[in-house]
Amino acid sequence: MTRRWRRGSRPIAPNRRQASRSGLVTTTERSVGPDQIIGILGGGQLGRMLALAGAKLGLRCQVLAPEPESPAFDVVRRITEADYSDEVALARFAEDVDIVTYEFENVPDKAARFLSSRLTVRPGPRALTVSQDRVVEKTFARDCGLGVPDFEPVDDEADLDRALARLGRPAVLKTRRFGYDGKGQAVIRDGDDAAAAFSSIGRQPAILEAFVPFIREISVIVVRGADGEIRHYDPVENVHRDGILRTSTVPARMTPEQANEAARMGEVLAEKLDYVGVLAVELFVTADGGLVVNEMAPRVHNSGHWTEAACHCSQFENHMRAVAGLPLGSTARHSDAVMENLIGADVEAWRAIAAESGAVLHLYGKRDQRDGRKMGHVTRLTQLT
């Protein structure tokens, strides 16, 4: 892929370290505040929101992403348009920033490890290694003493038949890697053709999970600082449609004991990973009141978008604080909230939403509207209960 380093249409000056050595930067030109340059791997809406949050703190951001016209490109100081496997581009990127983070969990862990040999990467590459493979992820959570669905790895149809014989039906077949928003998944029920289900996910290495008869889905967002301090946001109740998150509501319908346990589970995972930054953990609430880990995401998360409108310090700002080694901000909530994703044509109502009292609209600046694509979100606030 062609590598492009650019900031708008203007020529790019030498990177900051080179400029400092050449005398182009003086102490009088430094900004008041952290004055760090944060490199972000990934240029989607999460990278965009991270950069916006970092700007409030005086942090400047540079994005590396392979997709042209990525949403984050509009709001950062400089972009590197290159593939994550391009080590020449990665090396140049590392020379031009102080710390690296990432906006999504499918950044190749090899790229994160390459960068971590040159500068600090937060969260560390191990978080990517664990979260990118569902078998590794479930094994890790189980080894941390947390409840997970019973599961079996599946590499071929014979494995699938053996796994179904042990776990029974219904069961959920998922690709081990790269699934998101319900993609790469198939539920196998009584009478279903298992081979057809395996074909539907591309006959890729997979995991078969026992079906969890949950009554609701929740998630908890925790943040762990570079000094080991850890805080959490109130757990939220999530509603999915067609595999895509539609709404996140806080407070969730759960007991204080369940809320405390959800936070504890997120904190355990963050501690075991020696994690720095925001970590999201999706959980099932079962009929007996138990909590089961569905998956974790080593990044800011869609189910935490409400925090930018309903909390004193959003998940995005707290992630940037943690990455930069700054004190964590308050995770307290000042309002109840319902966050709704604007997916595809939903975004066409943006003008009416903008006129709503108590509604906080956030559009992602995407130019290509299509079915199933997240174009923005709205958070509707009500009085704290």
Short mmCIF file of C-alpha atoms in Angstrom, two decimals:
data_model
loop_
_atom_site.label_atom_id
_atom_site.label_comp_id
_atom_site.label_asym_id
_atom_site.label_seq_id
_atom_site.Cartn_x
_atom_site.Cartn_y
_atom_site.Cartn_z
CA MET A 1 0.00 0.00 0.00
CA THR A 2 1.19 3.52 -0.74
CA ARG A 3 2.31 5.31 2.39
CA ARG A 4 1.16 8.87 2.84
CA TRP A 5 2.11 11.17 5.67
CA ARG A 6 0.02 14.27 5.54
CA ARG A 7 -1.80 16.93 7.44
CA GLY A 8 -4.44 18.40 5.22
CA SER A 9 -2.76 19.55 2.03
CA ARG A 10 0.19 21.31 3.65
CA PRO A 11 3.76 20.02 3.65
CA ILE A 12 4.75 18.17 6.80
CA ALA A 13 7.53 19.48 8.96
CA PRO A 14 10.18 17.12 10.34
CA ASN A 15 8.86 14.99 13.17
CA ARG A 16 8.97 16.50 16.63
CA ARG A 17 12.06 14.66 17.83
CA GLN A 18 13.96 15.60 14.67
CA ALA A 19 12.72 19.18 14.93
CA SER A 20 13.81 19.41 18.55
CA ARG A 21 17.30 18.18 17.69
CA SER A 22 17.55 20.64 14.82
CA GLY A 23 16.53 23.56 17.00
CA LEU A 24 13.21 24.17 15.26
CA VAL A 25 11.26 23.72 18.49
CA THR A 26 11.99 25.82 21.57
CA THR A 27 10.62 25.65 25.07
CA THR A 28 8.56 28.78 24.41
CA GLU A 29 6.68 26.92 21.68
CA ARG A 30 5.53 24.14 24.02
CA SER A 31 1.89 24.15 24.98
CA VAL A 32 0.71 24.43 28.58
CA GLY A 33 -0.32 20.96 29.65
CA PRO A 34 0.90 17.43 28.93
CA ASP A 35 2.26 18.36 25.48
CA GLN A 36 2.46 14.75 24.36
CA ILE A 37 1.76 13.33 20.93
CA ILE A 38 -0.40 10.23 21.11
CA GLY A 39 -0.31 7.85 18.17
CA ILE A 40 -3.58 6.06 17.50
CA LEU A 41 -3.75 2.87 15.47
CA GLY A 42 -7.07 2.93 13.64
CA GLY A 43 -8.99 5.81 12.11
CA GLY A 44 -12.63 4.98 12.82
CA GLN A 45 -15.13 6.82 14.99
CA LEU A 46 -13.49 5.59 18.19
CA GLY A 47 -10.16 7.05 17.11
CA ARG A 48 -11.96 10.27 16.24
CA MET A 49 -13.54 10.50 19.69
CA LEU A 50 -10.25 9.68 21.40
CA ALA A 51 -8.52 12.48 19.51
CA LEU A 52 -11.26 14.96 20.38
CA ALA A 53 -11.05 13.99 24.06
CA GLY A 54 -7.27 14.23 24.02
CA ALA A 55 -7.42 17.73 22.56
CA LYS A 56 -9.27 18.91 25.67
CA LEU A 57 -6.20 17.95 27.68
CA GLY A 58 -3.69 19.51 25.30
CA LEU A 59 -2.73 16.14 23.86
CA ARG A 60 -2.06 16.04 20.12
CA CYS A 61 -2.86 12.95 18.12
CA GLN A 62 -1.57 11.26 15.02
CA VAL A 63 -3.44 8.38 13.37
CA LEU A 64 -2.14 5.43 11.38
CA ALA A 65 -4.81 3.65 9.36
CA PRO A 66 -5.02 1.95 5.96
CA GLU A 67 -8.44 3.28 4.96
CA PRO A 68 -8.49 6.57 3.04
CA GLU A 69 -10.78 9.31 4.37
CA SER A 70 -11.15 7.66 7.79
CA PRO A 71 -13.38 9.59 10.25
CA ALA A 72 -10.49 10.36 12.61
CA PHE A 73 -8.45 12.01 9.86
CA ASP A 74 -10.52 15.20 10.15
CA VAL A 75 -9.54 15.93 13.75
CA VAL A 76 -5.86 15.00 14.17
CA ARG A 77 -2.58 16.85 13.63
CA ARG A 78 -1.19 14.35 11.15
CA ILE A 79 -2.10 11.07 9.50
CA THR A 80 -0.15 8.11 8.25
CA GLU A 81 -2.17 6.26 5.64
CA ALA A 82 -0.52 2.84 5.57
CA ASP A 83 -1.17 -0.80 6.28
CA TYR A 84 -0.58 -2.14 9.78
CA SER A 85 1.92 -4.62 8.34
CA ASP A 86 4.06 -1.87 6.79
CA GLU A 87 7.08 -1.76 9.11
CA VAL A 88 8.61 1.22 7.32
CA ALA A 89 5.47 3.23 8.03
CA LEU A 90 5.27 1.90 11.59
CA ALA A 91 8.88 2.90 12.25
CA ARG A 92 8.26 6.40 10.93
CA PHE A 93 5.09 6.59 13.02
CA ALA A 94 7.02 5.55 16.14
CA GLU A 95 9.58 8.31 15.55
CA ASP A 96 6.85 10.93 15.32
CA VAL A 97 4.83 10.20 18.48
CA ASP A 98 5.47 9.73 22.19
CA ILE A 99 3.03 6.94 23.10
CA VAL A 100 0.82 4.63 21.03
CA THR A 101 -2.69 3.36 21.70
CA TYR A 102 -5.30 1.70 19.48
CA GLU A 103 -8.99 2.16 18.81
CA PHE A 104 -10.05 -1.38 17.95
CA GLU A 105 -9.02 -4.88 18.89
CA ASN A 106 -8.29 -6.19 15.41
CA VAL A 107 -5.11 -4.19 15.00
CA PRO A 108 -2.55 -6.97 14.39
CA ASP A 109 -0.74 -7.73 17.64
CA LYS A 110 2.43 -8.04 15.54
CA ALA A 111 2.17 -4.33 14.73
CA ALA A 112 1.69 -3.48 18.40
CA ARG A 113 4.71 -5.60 19.34
CA PHE A 114 6.83 -3.96 16.64
CA LEU A 115 5.94 -0.55 18.04
CA SER A 116 6.38 -1.62 21.67
CA SER A 117 10.03 -2.40 20.94
CA ARG A 118 10.47 1.29 20.14
CA LEU A 119 8.17 3.16 22.53
CA THR A 120 5.36 2.67 25.03
CA VAL A 121 2.15 1.05 23.77
CA ARG A 122 -0.91 1.29 26.02
CA PRO A 123 -2.75 -1.02 26.49
CA GLY A 124 0.10 -3.47 26.01
CA PRO A 125 0.16 -5.90 23.07
CA ARG A 126 -0.83 -8.80 25.35
CA ALA A 127 -4.35 -7.39 25.58
CA LEU A 128 -4.64 -7.71 21.78
CA THR A 129 -3.23 -11.24 21.80
CA VAL A 130 -5.80 -12.36 24.38
CA SER A 131 -8.84 -10.58 22.97
CA GLN A 132 -8.30 -11.37 19.28
CA ASP A 133 -8.84 -15.11 19.70
CA ARG A 134 -12.08 -16.17 21.36
CA VAL A 135 -10.66 -19.45 22.62
CA VAL A 136 -7.69 -17.66 24.20
CA GLU A 137 -10.01 -14.98 25.60
CA LYS A 138 -12.43 -17.46 27.19
CA THR A 139 -9.57 -19.51 28.58
CA PHE A 140 -8.00 -16.39 30.07
CA ALA A 141 -11.24 -15.27 31.73
CA ARG A 142 -11.85 -18.77 33.09
CA ASP A 143 -8.30 -18.91 34.46
CA CYS A 144 -9.02 -15.59 36.20
CA GLY A 145 -11.79 -17.38 38.10
CA LEU A 146 -14.64 -15.74 36.17
CA GLY A 147 -17.70 -17.47 34.81
CA VAL A 148 -17.72 -18.13 31.06
CA PRO A 149 -19.94 -20.26 28.80
CA ASP A 150 -18.70 -23.80 28.41
CA PHE A 151 -16.82 -23.99 25.11
CA GLU A 152 -14.83 -26.12 22.70
CA PRO A 153 -12.40 -25.12 19.93
CA VAL A 154 -13.51 -26.14 16.43
CA ASP A 155 -11.17 -26.53 13.47
CA ASP A 156 -13.23 -28.80 11.22
CA GLU A 157 -16.59 -30.56 10.95
CA ALA A 158 -15.40 -33.52 13.01
CA ASP A 159 -14.48 -31.13 15.84
CA LEU A 160 -17.87 -29.49 15.53
CA ASP A 161 -19.72 -32.80 15.79
CA ARG A 162 -17.73 -33.75 18.89
CA ALA A 163 -18.32 -30.34 20.45
CA LEU A 164 -22.06 -30.50 19.81
CA ALA A 165 -22.20 -33.97 21.33
CA ARG A 166 -20.66 -32.62 24.54
CA LEU A 167 -22.26 -29.16 24.77
CA GLY A 168 -25.64 -29.97 23.28
CA ARG A 169 -28.01 -27.71 21.38
CA PRO A 170 -28.67 -24.86 21.09
CA ALA A 171 -25.07 -23.70 20.87
CA VAL A 172 -23.37 -20.72 19.31
CA LEU A 173 -20.65 -21.18 16.67
CA LYS A 174 -18.31 -18.21 16.30
CA THR A 175 -15.16 -17.55 14.34
CA ARG A 176 -12.16 -17.43 16.65
CA ARG A 177 -11.01 -14.15 15.15
CA PHE A 178 -12.34 -10.95 13.56
CA GLY A 179 -16.04 -11.29 14.35
CA TYR A 180 -17.95 -8.13 15.35
CA ASP A 181 -21.52 -6.78 15.32
CA GLY A 182 -22.88 -10.32 15.03
CA LYS A 183 -20.75 -11.19 12.01
CA GLY A 184 -19.05 -14.60 11.93
CA GLN A 185 -21.64 -16.25 14.20
CA ALA A 186 -24.32 -18.91 13.81
CA VAL A 187 -26.72 -20.42 16.33
CA ILE A 188 -27.12 -24.17 15.94
CA ARG A 189 -30.50 -25.39 17.18
CA ASP A 190 -32.20 -28.77 17.19
CA GLY A 191 -32.65 -29.88 13.60
CA ASP A 192 -30.15 -27.41 12.17
CA ASP A 193 -27.45 -28.63 9.77
CA ALA A 194 -24.16 -28.20 11.63
CA ALA A 195 -22.12 -28.43 8.44
CA ALA A 196 -24.16 -25.62 6.91
CA ALA A 197 -23.55 -23.48 9.99
CA PHE A 198 -19.81 -24.11 9.70
CA SER A 199 -19.94 -23.13 6.02
CA SER A 200 -21.87 -19.95 6.88
CA ILE A 201 -18.90 -18.65 8.91
CA GLY A 202 -16.47 -19.50 6.14
CA ARG A 203 -15.23 -22.81 7.59
CA GLN A 204 -12.74 -20.82 9.63
CA PRO A 205 -11.17 -21.83 12.96
CA ALA A 206 -14.00 -21.39 15.42
CA ILE A 207 -15.30 -21.79 18.94
CA LEU A 208 -18.52 -23.50 19.93
CA GLU A 209 -20.09 -22.03 23.05
CA ALA A 210 -22.89 -23.52 25.10
CA PHE A 211 -25.97 -21.35 24.81
CA VAL A 212 -26.45 -19.13 27.87
CA PRO A 213 -30.14 -18.62 28.76
CA PHE A 214 -29.63 -15.01 29.81
CA ILE A 215 -32.32 -12.53 30.80
CA ARG A 216 -30.37 -9.44 29.76
CA GLU A 217 -27.02 -8.27 28.49
CA ILE A 218 -24.94 -5.73 30.36
CA SER A 219 -21.49 -4.28 30.06
CA VAL A 220 -19.08 -2.56 32.39
CA ILE A 221 -16.37 -0.09 31.46
CA VAL A 222 -13.28 0.03 33.67
CA VAL A 223 -10.24 2.24 33.37
CA ARG A 224 -6.82 1.50 34.84
CA GLY A 225 -4.16 4.17 35.07
CA ALA A 226 -0.45 3.86 34.44
CA ASP A 227 0.03 3.92 38.22
CA GLY A 228 -2.35 0.99 38.74
CA GLU A 229 -5.31 3.02 39.98
CA ILE A 230 -8.57 1.56 38.70
CA ARG A 231 -12.05 3.01 38.42
CA HIS A 232 -15.29 1.90 36.77
CA TYR A 233 -18.40 3.41 35.26
CA ASP A 234 -21.87 2.25 36.22
CA PRO A 235 -22.83 -0.94 34.34
CA VAL A 236 -25.25 -0.46 31.47
CA GLU A 237 -28.00 -2.60 29.98
CA ASN A 238 -27.59 -3.28 26.27
CA VAL A 239 -30.10 -4.18 23.58
CA HIS A 240 -28.85 -5.67 20.30
CA ARG A 241 -30.72 -6.06 17.03
CA ASP A 242 -29.33 -8.08 14.13
CA GLY A 243 -26.13 -8.45 16.12
CA ILE A 244 -25.57 -4.68 16.37
CA LEU A 245 -25.87 -2.67 19.57
CA ARG A 246 -28.95 -0.47 19.40
CA THR A 247 -29.26 1.02 22.88
CA SER A 248 -27.35 1.21 26.14
CA THR A 249 -29.31 2.28 29.22
CA VAL A 250 -27.99 3.40 32.56
CA PRO A 251 -28.86 2.56 35.27
CA ALA A 252 -29.20 -1.07 34.26
CA ARG A 253 -31.86 -3.30 35.79
CA MET A 254 -29.68 -5.10 38.27
CA THR A 255 -29.10 -5.26 41.99
CA PRO A 256 -26.32 -3.31 43.70
CA GLU A 257 -24.63 -6.65 44.40
CA GLN A 258 -24.67 -7.54 40.69
CA ALA A 259 -23.33 -4.11 39.77
CA ASN A 260 -20.48 -4.52 42.24
CA GLU A 261 -19.71 -8.00 40.91
CA ALA A 262 -19.67 -6.74 37.30
CA ALA A 263 -17.18 -4.05 38.28
CA ARG A 264 -15.07 -6.58 40.15
CA MET A 265 -14.95 -8.86 37.11
CA GLY A 266 -13.75 -6.03 34.90
CA GLU A 267 -11.15 -5.03 37.45
CA VAL A 268 -9.84 -8.59 37.74
CA LEU A 269 -9.30 -8.79 33.98
CA ALA A 270 -7.58 -5.40 33.90
CA GLU A 271 -5.29 -6.32 36.79
CA LYS A 272 -4.34 -9.71 35.33
CA LEU A 273 -3.48 -8.08 32.01
CA ASP A 274 -1.50 -5.28 33.70
CA TYR A 275 -3.76 -3.13 31.58
CA VAL A 276 -3.51 0.63 31.04
CA GLY A 277 -6.53 2.37 29.53
CA VAL A 278 -10.22 1.64 29.13
CA LEU A 279 -11.38 -1.98 29.06
CA ALA A 280 -14.95 -3.03 28.26
CA VAL A 281 -16.43 -6.32 29.43
CA GLU A 282 -19.73 -7.63 28.06
CA LEU A 283 -21.67 -9.90 30.41
CA PHE A 284 -24.81 -12.03 30.45
CA VAL A 285 -27.15 -11.86 33.44
CA THR A 286 -28.67 -15.30 34.02
CA ALA A 287 -32.04 -16.13 35.56
CA ASP A 288 -30.42 -17.08 38.86
CA GLY A 289 -28.73 -13.68 39.08
CA GLY A 290 -25.27 -14.85 38.03
CA LEU A 291 -22.95 -13.05 35.64
CA VAL A 292 -21.17 -14.74 32.74
CA VAL A 293 -18.43 -13.14 30.63
CA ASN A 294 -19.42 -12.92 26.97
CA GLU A 295 -16.39 -11.05 25.66
CA MET A 296 -14.03 -8.21 26.42
CA ALA A 297 -12.79 -5.35 24.28
CA PRO A 298 -9.38 -3.75 24.94
CA ARG A 299 -10.50 -0.27 23.97
CA VAL A 300 -13.17 2.34 24.43
CA HIS A 301 -16.51 0.75 23.65
CA ASN A 302 -19.81 1.53 21.95
CA SER A 303 -21.71 0.74 25.15
CA GLY A 304 -19.71 3.48 26.90
CA HIS A 305 -20.57 6.31 24.51
CA TRP A 306 -23.15 7.62 26.98
CA THR A 307 -20.32 8.64 29.31
CA GLU A 308 -19.40 11.64 27.16
CA ALA A 309 -22.81 13.17 27.91
CA ALA A 310 -23.72 11.77 31.34
CA CYS A 311 -20.43 11.65 33.24
CA HIS A 312 -17.97 14.19 34.57
CA CYS A 313 -15.17 12.51 32.60
CA SER A 314 -15.97 10.34 29.57
CA GLN A 315 -14.48 6.94 28.75
CA PHE A 316 -12.58 8.66 25.92
CA GLU A 317 -10.98 11.27 28.15
CA ASN A 318 -10.14 8.70 30.81
CA HIS A 319 -8.51 6.45 28.24
CA MET A 320 -6.34 9.31 27.04
CA ARG A 321 -5.53 10.27 30.62
CA ALA A 322 -4.42 6.71 31.36
CA VAL A 323 -2.40 6.39 28.14
CA ALA A 324 -0.62 9.68 28.80
CA GLY A 325 0.10 8.78 32.42
CA LEU A 326 -2.18 11.49 33.81
CA PRO A 327 -4.44 11.18 36.88
CA LEU A 328 -7.75 9.45 36.14
CA GLY A 329 -10.89 11.55 36.05
CA SER A 330 -14.13 10.97 37.90
CA THR A 331 -16.35 8.20 36.57
CA ALA A 332 -19.36 9.51 38.49
CA ARG A 333 -22.62 9.88 36.61
CA HIS A 334 -24.60 13.12 36.83
CA SER A 335 -27.62 11.93 34.79
CA ASP A 336 -29.50 8.84 33.78
CA ALA A 337 -29.06 8.12 30.10
CA VAL A 338 -30.11 6.09 27.09
CA MET A 339 -27.59 5.97 24.26
CA GLU A 340 -28.99 5.03 20.84
CA ASN A 341 -26.83 4.19 17.86
CA LEU A 342 -27.76 5.89 14.61
CA ILE A 343 -27.33 3.12 12.07
CA GLY A 344 -27.68 3.58 8.33
CA ALA A 345 -30.72 5.69 7.49
CA ASP A 346 -31.34 6.47 11.18
CA VAL A 347 -28.88 9.32 10.84
CA GLU A 348 -31.22 11.16 8.46
CA ALA A 349 -33.17 12.26 11.55
CA TRP A 350 -30.16 14.19 12.84
CA ARG A 351 -31.79 17.60 12.49
CA ALA A 352 -34.86 16.59 14.52
CA ILE A 353 -32.63 14.94 17.13
CA ALA A 354 -30.55 18.10 17.39
CA ALA A 355 -33.73 20.00 18.29
CA GLU A 356 -34.66 17.62 21.13
CA SER A 357 -34.35 18.88 24.68
CA GLY A 358 -32.02 16.65 26.68
CA ALA A 359 -30.56 14.95 23.59
CA VAL A 360 -26.81 15.04 22.93
CA LEU A 361 -26.05 14.27 19.28
CA HIS A 362 -22.70 12.99 18.04
CA LEU A 363 -22.14 12.43 14.31
CA TYR A 364 -19.03 10.64 13.08
CA GLY A 365 -18.41 12.58 9.89
CA LYS A 366 -18.77 9.50 7.69
CA ARG A 367 -19.47 10.30 4.07
CA ASP A 368 -20.82 6.92 2.99
CA GLN A 369 -24.18 6.05 4.54
CA ARG A 370 -25.18 2.39 4.21
CA ASP A 371 -27.27 -0.25 5.96
CA GLY A 372 -25.69 -1.55 9.14
CA ARG A 373 -23.09 1.21 9.36
CA LYS A 374 -22.84 3.25 12.56
CA MET A 375 -23.16 6.86 11.51
CA GLY A 376 -23.44 8.47 14.92
CA HIS A 377 -25.24 8.21 18.23
CA VAL A 378 -27.56 10.20 20.43
CA THR A 379 -27.60 10.17 24.22
CA ARG A 380 -30.84 11.23 25.87
CA LEU A 381 -30.42 12.48 29.42
CA THR A 382 -32.89 12.47 32.26
CA GLN A 383 -32.66 13.37 35.92
CA LEU A 384 -30.45 11.12 38.04
CA THR A 385 -32.49 8.58 40.00
#
